[in-house]
Amino acid sequence: MAARTLAPHELISRCDPDSLDLGDLEALAGTASIVGQRRAVEALEFGVAMRHAGHHLFVMGPPGTGRRTLVRQAIAAQMKADGGTRSDWVYVNNFAQPHKPLALELPAGRGAQLKADMQALVRDLRTMIPGMFESEEYATEVERINADLKERADQAFGSVAREAQQRGLALVRTPMGITVTPQKDGEVMPTEVFEALPEADREALKKAMTEVQEQLLKVLRSSMRLRKEHADRVRELNRAMTRLAVGHAIDDLQARYADLPKVAAYLGAVSADVIEHAEDFRPREDEAANAEAGDALARYEVNLVLDASASQHAPVVEADLPSHPNLVGRVDHTARFGMLVTDFRLIKGGLLHQANGGFLLIDALKLLTQPFAWQTLKRALQRGEIRIESMAELVGVIATVQLEPEAIPLKLQVVLVGDRHLCALLQAYDEEFDALFRVVADLGSDMPRGADTERALARSLAAQARQRGLLPATAGALARTLEHGARLAEDGTRLSAQVRPLLDLLHEADHVARGRAPGPEAARIEAADVQAAITARRARAGRIDERLRETTLRDIVMIATSGQRTGQVNALSVFEYNGERFGAPMRITATTRLGQGQVVDVQRDAALSGPLQAKGVMILSSFLAARYSRLQPHSITGSLVFEQTYGLVEGDSASLAELVALLSSIADVPLCQCLAVTGSVNQLGDVQAIGGINEKVEGFFDICAARGLDGSHGVVLPQANVAHLMLREDVIAAVAAGRFGLHAVATVDDALAVLTGLPAGSPDRPSNETVNGRIARRLQQFAQLQRGEPLAVRHRGRGAPRSAGDNHNGDKP
């Protein structure tokens, strides 16, 4: 098809405010919804309803598309259909192995009840047990045990004393204990008297002393057994009395929790421990001892790590900081006498505990950037349990005895939210990812633009604006916002699915509206307010754009917008700064000469081009050889340069401009400098769509408008990009007035005809009357020279090609 000049109505796809049918703006406050994401909605509905292992979700899509809102809505709908049940979880002391606290599961609400019951039990026992020990019955029984011990001890010592007296000996108590010594007339025999006795008498007394001493030792040993027996009897008495004191209370608790065997077993262990440590409940005279006893009683407390009664439905927990301790919980420590100590009371639940039985939303990027967090989450999901482990233990930093809380069963749905490239990386490099996250919800970055979609998106935007306290937006303001959404989508037939930038725009328009009329007149956001917000946003980010335009207008950056030049063309580029995109022209020049069929890409050789730009040059080189030199040597060397560029050039959107510059140089046909060119080409010479078309057109328009529009200025663009046009109003007005033009082309020949003013012609018919004919003739001459054949020298008339030695880069005479 031939190139065609676009009409003003083709430069923008407008939204009719009357078609939005907003109705009552006040009634829209509760109708906010995500529009145009049916595929993602169906995937989410499936994922939140599929509660089997391994069917966790990854919600991927660009930021601002309402990923989290969509997840919340899907979960809310599922909870209405199936409320589900949750359990309380508590940690209690393991009396057999204190470093391994026990985890108990209770129905929702009963965890707090158990905690209160245990506090009441300890409080009651601190009164009942001391009262029992101070009772008359206890004192009488202890006195009886003591009297029995004293009687038995006295009997044993009395028998030894009588034996000693019969043998002339006495038992004397000394600071060193009881000793046996001779006596005379009821008195201890002095040493002098003992030494004066005959040898036989002394020996008889010594023998008697030894035998009595042995009997005394036997009695002393039996007294130790008596003391132990006494202690055992007192201890058993204490147990019996304590059992009487606590039996009723413990029995009541066990009956209350009889439907929970593990809790009942724990209460039995509590009863046994209280009976064994009844002394801890008795008051002490020393305050420090009382405080120590109070600490000892803390082992009967209950640590409630998950209270399910706080929510009637399955919870939706959003992880703000998904670190390892925040996910699985942690064990805190307290400083005491220069040491760090801990117990089961200092176990803190994590996000997995809070979301157990419900849903956990995690930002995938935050999760992956936290040390050990991703591995910790996978391990918990694979095991189906929450096991609290410290990071120091995981990396082997410390080897001391740590608390090892019993693992809690885990049953929840994890929803990861992230970009597509994160999901792709996990799928490619983590073998366990697909086994855990089998449901992927893919939110599109744009949506088809139709009357129903425009109406639904406008109503959603109006509702969300009302929720945020903004002024009501008129239909015209919402229509202008939707047009901006189409521009963000870079397609007049589609709308951007990133709602957040559109809401941000309405926030800024609200500010403009309130500043425009601070009184009651600022009752609504108008279309002009939205346009003012768009203009102000671009102005805030436009420093680099203004500086580039200034240097171009001062001819520091050389961009010609008038006249003709051979081998030189204005290409268009786009750059992003502070969230806004701007277009700027750049000069491409080409030179050609006799050679071996090479096209030298100066950018590539200088390492100033990316792979896509290099690919574009390779494609146009292939097109050039295949089209013009199929039956002869391709005897040409060309050189392409992006003039005055000092950074990386990437993309293939300038390949059409590069090819046109090369063909102009070969044919020695000048190109109109009042036109700029954008588009990529394939090996068949078809012009392909490119990105950033609106910014590129507007960037060249701004330069031409600053120098003065005369009707010759314009842009050559791919026909495939016409549907993408969403241009500014000043560009549309200039086109309508005939001061600026846009020319849509489908092939390289279309672009050549527009830029040279000559017909493209056929490459199979060498001729001076067409561009392709001139190119074919010149390449034939190069081929002849390459083969060593002489050229026929003819007088060059008007329009005739120059000889091989002529300058190919001069101005057209």
mmCIF file of C-alpha atoms in Angstrom, residues 278-518:
data_model
loop_
_atom_site.group_PDB
_atom_site.id
_atom_site.type_symbol
_atom_site.label_atom_id
_atom_site.label_comp_id
_atom_site.label_asym_id
_atom_site.label_seq_id
_atom_site.Cartn_x
_atom_site.Cartn_y
_atom_site.Cartn_z
ATOM 1 C CA ALA A 278 4.318 -27.896 97.237
ATOM 2 C CA GLU A 279 7.018 -25.955 99.103
ATOM 3 C CA ASP A 280 7.116 -23.453 96.216
ATOM 4 C CA PHE A 281 3.599 -22.342 97.194
ATOM 5 C CA ARG A 282 4.477 -21.676 100.831
ATOM 6 C CA PRO A 283 5.505 -18.136 101.811
ATOM 7 C CA ARG A 284 9.122 -17.477 102.738
ATOM 8 C CA GLU A 285 10.474 -15.065 105.299
ATOM 9 C CA ASP A 286 13.091 -13.695 102.910
ATOM 10 C CA GLU A 287 11.770 -11.393 100.142
ATOM 11 C CA ALA A 288 14.366 -12.689 97.704
ATOM 12 C CA ALA A 289 13.297 -16.227 98.468
ATOM 13 C CA ASN A 290 9.667 -15.240 97.912
ATOM 14 C CA ALA A 291 10.560 -13.697 94.534
ATOM 15 C CA GLU A 292 12.456 -16.831 93.589
ATOM 16 C CA ALA A 293 9.469 -18.963 94.555
ATOM 17 C CA GLY A 294 7.228 -16.724 92.451
ATOM 18 C CA ASP A 295 9.503 -17.265 89.461
ATOM 19 C CA ALA A 296 9.337 -20.985 90.039
ATOM 20 C CA LEU A 297 5.543 -20.872 89.849
ATOM 21 C CA ALA A 298 5.784 -19.300 86.384
ATOM 22 C CA ARG A 299 6.237 -22.806 84.992
ATOM 23 C CA TYR A 300 2.477 -23.267 85.389
ATOM 24 C CA GLU A 301 1.642 -20.336 83.104
ATOM 25 C CA VAL A 302 0.201 -20.733 79.620
ATOM 26 C CA ASN A 303 1.746 -18.932 76.627
ATOM 27 C CA LEU A 304 -1.045 -18.142 74.151
ATOM 28 C CA VAL A 305 0.701 -17.772 70.773
ATOM 29 C CA LEU A 306 -2.440 -17.848 68.615
ATOM 30 C CA ASP A 307 -5.847 -16.615 69.710
ATOM 31 C CA ALA A 308 -8.250 -17.675 66.957
ATOM 32 C CA SER A 309 -11.213 -16.095 68.698
ATOM 33 C CA ALA A 310 -10.003 -12.646 67.612
ATOM 34 C CA SER A 311 -11.510 -13.252 64.148
ATOM 35 C CA GLN A 312 -14.656 -15.091 63.169
ATOM 36 C CA HIS A 313 -13.324 -15.902 59.708
ATOM 37 C CA ALA A 314 -10.111 -17.259 58.298
ATOM 38 C CA PRO A 315 -7.523 -14.488 58.693
ATOM 39 C CA VAL A 316 -5.836 -12.666 55.853
ATOM 40 C CA VAL A 317 -2.389 -11.722 57.142
ATOM 41 C CA GLU A 318 -0.188 -9.430 55.062
ATOM 42 C CA ALA A 319 3.539 -9.784 55.706
ATOM 43 C CA ASP A 320 5.162 -6.381 55.855
ATOM 44 C CA LEU A 321 8.611 -7.763 56.742
ATOM 45 C CA PRO A 322 8.777 -11.505 55.935
ATOM 46 C CA SER A 323 12.065 -12.229 57.702
ATOM 47 C CA HIS A 324 12.941 -15.628 59.146
ATOM 48 C CA PRO A 325 11.986 -14.826 62.783
ATOM 49 C CA ASN A 326 8.887 -12.940 61.684
ATOM 50 C CA LEU A 327 7.701 -15.942 59.670
ATOM 51 C CA VAL A 328 8.153 -18.829 62.111
ATOM 52 C CA GLY A 329 8.400 -16.904 65.373
ATOM 53 C CA ARG A 330 11.260 -16.532 67.798
ATOM 54 C CA VAL A 331 12.399 -17.267 71.347
ATOM 55 C CA ASP A 332 13.244 -14.120 73.296
ATOM 56 C CA HIS A 333 15.738 -13.917 76.150
ATOM 57 C CA THR A 334 15.971 -11.816 79.304
ATOM 58 C CA ALA A 335 19.107 -10.694 81.097
ATOM 59 C CA ARG A 336 19.467 -12.007 84.648
ATOM 60 C CA PHE A 337 22.600 -11.681 86.746
ATOM 61 C CA GLY A 338 24.689 -11.112 83.643
ATOM 62 C CA MET A 339 23.256 -14.100 81.779
ATOM 63 C CA LEU A 340 20.646 -14.487 79.081
ATOM 64 C CA VAL A 341 17.912 -16.867 80.141
ATOM 65 C CA THR A 342 14.699 -17.986 78.523
ATOM 66 C CA ASP A 343 11.766 -20.332 78.963
ATOM 67 C CA PHE A 344 8.569 -21.313 77.187
ATOM 68 C CA ARG A 345 6.863 -18.040 78.199
ATOM 69 C CA LEU A 346 9.197 -16.104 75.889
ATOM 70 C CA ILE A 347 8.175 -17.999 72.751
ATOM 71 C CA LYS A 348 6.661 -15.528 70.287
ATOM 72 C CA GLY A 349 4.473 -16.597 67.384
ATOM 73 C CA GLY A 350 5.211 -15.512 63.806
ATOM 74 C CA LEU A 351 3.244 -14.688 60.686
ATOM 75 C CA LEU A 352 2.662 -18.364 59.982
ATOM 76 C CA HIS A 353 1.032 -18.738 63.399
ATOM 77 C CA GLN A 354 -1.187 -15.710 62.809
ATOM 78 C CA ALA A 355 -2.262 -16.918 59.364
ATOM 79 C CA ASN A 356 -2.646 -20.585 60.321
ATOM 80 C CA GLY A 357 -6.015 -21.724 59.046
ATOM 81 C CA GLY A 358 -6.257 -18.739 56.715
ATOM 82 C CA PHE A 359 -4.210 -16.880 54.122
ATOM 83 C CA LEU A 360 -0.775 -15.270 54.170
ATOM 84 C CA LEU A 361 0.045 -12.559 51.595
ATOM 85 C CA ILE A 362 3.747 -11.963 51.011
ATOM 86 C CA ASP A 363 5.596 -9.653 48.677
ATOM 87 C CA ALA A 364 7.856 -12.014 46.728
ATOM 88 C CA LEU A 365 10.694 -9.514 46.378
ATOM 89 C CA LYS A 366 10.767 -8.743 50.110
ATOM 90 C CA LEU A 367 10.699 -12.461 50.881
ATOM 91 C CA LEU A 368 13.585 -13.289 48.568
ATOM 92 C CA THR A 369 15.764 -10.465 49.896
ATOM 93 C CA GLN A 370 15.502 -11.614 53.534
ATOM 94 C CA PRO A 371 18.213 -14.105 54.636
ATOM 95 C CA PHE A 372 16.914 -17.683 55.000
ATOM 96 C CA ALA A 373 13.285 -16.497 54.669
ATOM 97 C CA TRP A 374 12.528 -18.258 51.359
ATOM 98 C CA GLN A 375 14.075 -21.537 52.516
ATOM 99 C CA THR A 376 12.257 -21.262 55.845
ATOM 100 C CA LEU A 377 8.886 -20.767 54.154
ATOM 101 C CA LYS A 378 9.440 -23.680 51.778
ATOM 102 C CA ARG A 379 10.502 -25.963 54.627
ATOM 103 C CA ALA A 380 7.390 -25.076 56.625
ATOM 104 C CA LEU A 381 5.103 -25.705 53.640
ATOM 105 C CA GLN A 382 6.806 -28.973 52.760
ATOM 106 C CA ARG A 383 6.691 -30.308 56.333
ATOM 107 C CA GLY A 384 3.243 -28.929 57.013
ATOM 108 C CA GLU A 385 4.371 -27.608 60.380
ATOM 109 C CA ILE A 386 5.758 -24.494 62.052
ATOM 110 C CA ARG A 387 9.039 -25.223 63.800
ATOM 111 C CA ILE A 388 10.638 -22.308 65.628
ATOM 112 C CA GLU A 389 14.375 -22.264 64.973
ATOM 113 C CA SER A 390 16.796 -19.432 65.627
ATOM 114 C CA MET A 391 18.987 -18.162 62.813
ATOM 115 C CA ALA A 392 22.044 -18.610 65.033
ATOM 116 C CA GLU A 393 21.209 -22.290 65.330
ATOM 117 C CA LEU A 394 20.660 -22.616 61.576
ATOM 118 C CA VAL A 395 24.080 -21.223 60.725
ATOM 119 C CA GLY A 396 25.838 -22.948 63.612
ATOM 120 C CA VAL A 397 26.950 -19.776 65.385
ATOM 121 C CA ILE A 398 26.199 -21.116 68.862
ATOM 122 C CA ALA A 399 26.201 -24.639 70.267
ATOM 123 C CA THR A 400 24.486 -24.079 73.624
ATOM 124 C CA VAL A 401 21.270 -25.809 74.645
ATOM 125 C CA GLN A 402 18.343 -23.966 73.080
ATOM 126 C CA LEU A 403 14.627 -24.241 73.562
ATOM 127 C CA GLU A 404 13.109 -26.677 71.107
ATOM 128 C CA PRO A 405 9.385 -25.860 71.039
ATOM 129 C CA GLU A 406 7.152 -28.596 69.714
ATOM 130 C CA ALA A 407 6.183 -28.011 66.084
ATOM 131 C CA ILE A 408 2.649 -26.795 65.345
ATOM 132 C CA PRO A 409 0.748 -28.292 62.361
ATOM 133 C CA LEU A 410 0.446 -25.791 59.519
ATOM 134 C CA LYS A 411 -2.545 -25.486 57.227
ATOM 135 C CA LEU A 412 -2.848 -22.269 55.263
ATOM 136 C CA GLN A 413 -2.719 -20.782 51.780
ATOM 137 C CA VAL A 414 0.315 -18.670 50.909
ATOM 138 C CA VAL A 415 -0.158 -16.011 48.245
ATOM 139 C CA LEU A 416 3.036 -14.534 46.803
ATOM 140 C CA VAL A 417 2.693 -11.244 44.939
ATOM 141 C CA GLY A 418 5.417 -10.178 42.540
ATOM 142 C CA ASP A 419 6.519 -9.281 39.047
ATOM 143 C CA ARG A 420 6.533 -11.733 36.195
ATOM 144 C CA HIS A 421 10.303 -11.936 36.032
ATOM 145 C CA LEU A 422 10.471 -13.045 39.689
ATOM 146 C CA CYS A 423 8.009 -15.838 38.980
ATOM 147 C CA ALA A 424 9.964 -16.840 35.881
ATOM 148 C CA LEU A 425 13.243 -16.888 37.821
ATOM 149 C CA LEU A 426 11.775 -19.082 40.553
ATOM 150 C CA GLN A 427 10.272 -21.454 38.002
ATOM 151 C CA ALA A 428 13.599 -21.692 36.187
ATOM 152 C CA TYR A 429 16.018 -21.993 39.089
ATOM 153 C CA ASP A 430 14.075 -23.455 42.038
ATOM 154 C CA GLU A 431 13.008 -27.047 41.495
ATOM 155 C CA GLU A 432 10.700 -26.955 44.516
ATOM 156 C CA PHE A 433 8.759 -23.892 43.402
ATOM 157 C CA ASP A 434 6.389 -25.649 41.002
ATOM 158 C CA ALA A 435 5.657 -28.341 43.597
ATOM 159 C CA LEU A 436 4.489 -25.725 46.107
ATOM 160 C CA PHE A 437 3.032 -22.897 44.013
ATOM 161 C CA ARG A 438 0.981 -24.700 41.406
ATOM 162 C CA VAL A 439 -1.516 -21.902 40.818
ATOM 163 C CA VAL A 440 -0.284 -18.795 38.999
ATOM 164 C CA ALA A 441 -2.603 -15.825 38.496
ATOM 165 C CA ASP A 442 -1.314 -13.578 35.712
ATOM 166 C CA LEU A 443 -2.628 -10.012 35.755
ATOM 167 C CA GLY A 444 -2.364 -8.269 32.408
ATOM 168 C CA SER A 445 -0.784 -4.846 32.086
ATOM 169 C CA ASP A 446 -3.610 -3.677 29.837
ATOM 170 C CA MET A 447 -7.112 -4.660 28.792
ATOM 171 C CA PRO A 448 -9.287 -4.366 25.666
ATOM 172 C CA ARG A 449 -10.935 -0.978 25.329
ATOM 173 C CA GLY A 450 -14.657 -1.209 24.790
ATOM 174 C CA ALA A 451 -17.729 0.648 25.969
ATOM 175 C CA ASP A 452 -18.373 -1.827 28.772
ATOM 176 C CA THR A 453 -14.747 -1.789 29.906
ATOM 177 C CA GLU A 454 -14.604 2.008 29.867
ATOM 178 C CA ARG A 455 -17.825 2.203 31.849
ATOM 179 C CA ALA A 456 -16.679 -0.352 34.435
ATOM 180 C CA LEU A 457 -13.243 1.231 34.859
ATOM 181 C CA ALA A 458 -14.738 4.719 35.159
ATOM 182 C CA ARG A 459 -17.131 3.540 37.865
ATOM 183 C CA SER A 460 -14.312 1.764 39.703
ATOM 184 C CA LEU A 461 -12.107 4.872 39.561
ATOM 185 C CA ALA A 462 -14.958 7.058 40.775
ATOM 186 C CA ALA A 463 -15.678 4.678 43.647
ATOM 187 C CA GLN A 464 -12.050 4.482 44.752
ATOM 188 C CA ALA A 465 -11.719 8.248 44.505
ATOM 189 C CA ARG A 466 -14.737 8.660 46.778
ATOM 190 C CA GLN A 467 -13.264 6.158 49.244
ATOM 191 C CA ARG A 468 -10.140 8.288 49.404
ATOM 192 C CA GLY A 469 -12.101 11.456 50.087
ATOM 193 C CA LEU A 470 -11.538 13.094 46.698
ATOM 194 C CA LEU A 471 -13.944 15.460 45.062
ATOM 195 C CA PRO A 472 -16.450 13.765 42.746
ATOM 196 C CA ALA A 473 -15.088 13.481 39.218
ATOM 197 C CA THR A 474 -17.313 14.489 36.331
ATOM 198 C CA ALA A 475 -17.853 12.216 33.365
ATOM 199 C CA GLY A 476 -15.578 14.465 31.331
ATOM 200 C CA ALA A 477 -12.795 14.166 33.917
ATOM 201 C CA LEU A 478 -13.102 10.394 33.992
ATOM 202 C CA ALA A 479 -13.167 10.264 30.182
ATOM 203 C CA ARG A 480 -9.940 12.279 30.067
ATOM 204 C CA THR A 481 -8.451 9.932 32.673
ATOM 205 C CA LEU A 482 -9.374 6.912 30.554
ATOM 206 C CA GLU A 483 -7.772 8.537 27.513
ATOM 207 C CA HIS A 484 -4.626 8.923 29.567
ATOM 208 C CA GLY A 485 -4.940 5.252 30.495
ATOM 209 C CA ALA A 486 -4.995 4.373 26.796
ATOM 210 C CA ARG A 487 -1.856 6.435 26.298
ATOM 211 C CA LEU A 488 -0.158 4.601 29.185
ATOM 212 C CA ALA A 489 -1.104 1.348 27.459
ATOM 213 C CA GLU A 490 0.491 2.738 24.243
ATOM 214 C CA ASP A 491 -2.570 1.606 22.331
ATOM 215 C CA GLY A 492 -5.726 3.520 21.485
ATOM 216 C CA THR A 493 -7.684 0.264 21.447
ATOM 217 C CA ARG A 494 -6.638 -0.796 24.947
ATOM 218 C CA LEU A 495 -6.602 0.612 28.462
ATOM 219 C CA SER A 496 -3.871 0.379 31.054
ATOM 220 C CA ALA A 497 -4.684 -2.125 33.783
ATOM 221 C CA GLN A 498 -2.407 -0.252 36.179
ATOM 222 C CA VAL A 499 -5.075 1.582 38.113
ATOM 223 C CA ARG A 500 -2.739 3.144 40.653
ATOM 224 C CA PRO A 501 -1.253 5.729 38.215
ATOM 225 C CA LEU A 502 -4.784 6.708 37.194
ATOM 226 C CA LEU A 503 -5.796 7.138 40.830
ATOM 227 C CA ASP A 504 -2.654 9.167 41.429
ATOM 228 C CA LEU A 505 -3.690 11.367 38.527
ATOM 229 C CA LEU A 506 -7.120 11.899 40.089
ATOM 230 C CA HIS A 507 -5.436 12.829 43.383
ATOM 231 C CA GLU A 508 -3.409 15.482 41.583
ATOM 232 C CA ALA A 509 -6.486 16.669 39.673
ATOM 233 C CA ASP A 510 -8.307 16.971 42.995
ATOM 234 C CA HIS A 511 -5.522 19.219 44.223
ATOM 235 C CA VAL A 512 -5.808 21.334 41.091
ATOM 236 C CA ALA A 513 -9.588 21.577 41.445
ATOM 237 C CA ARG A 514 -9.393 22.677 45.072
ATOM 238 C CA GLY A 515 -6.745 25.257 44.213
ATOM 239 C CA ARG A 516 -8.747 26.523 41.246
ATOM 240 C CA ALA A 517 -11.832 27.259 43.294
ATOM 241 C CA PRO A 518 -11.312 26.926 47.049
#
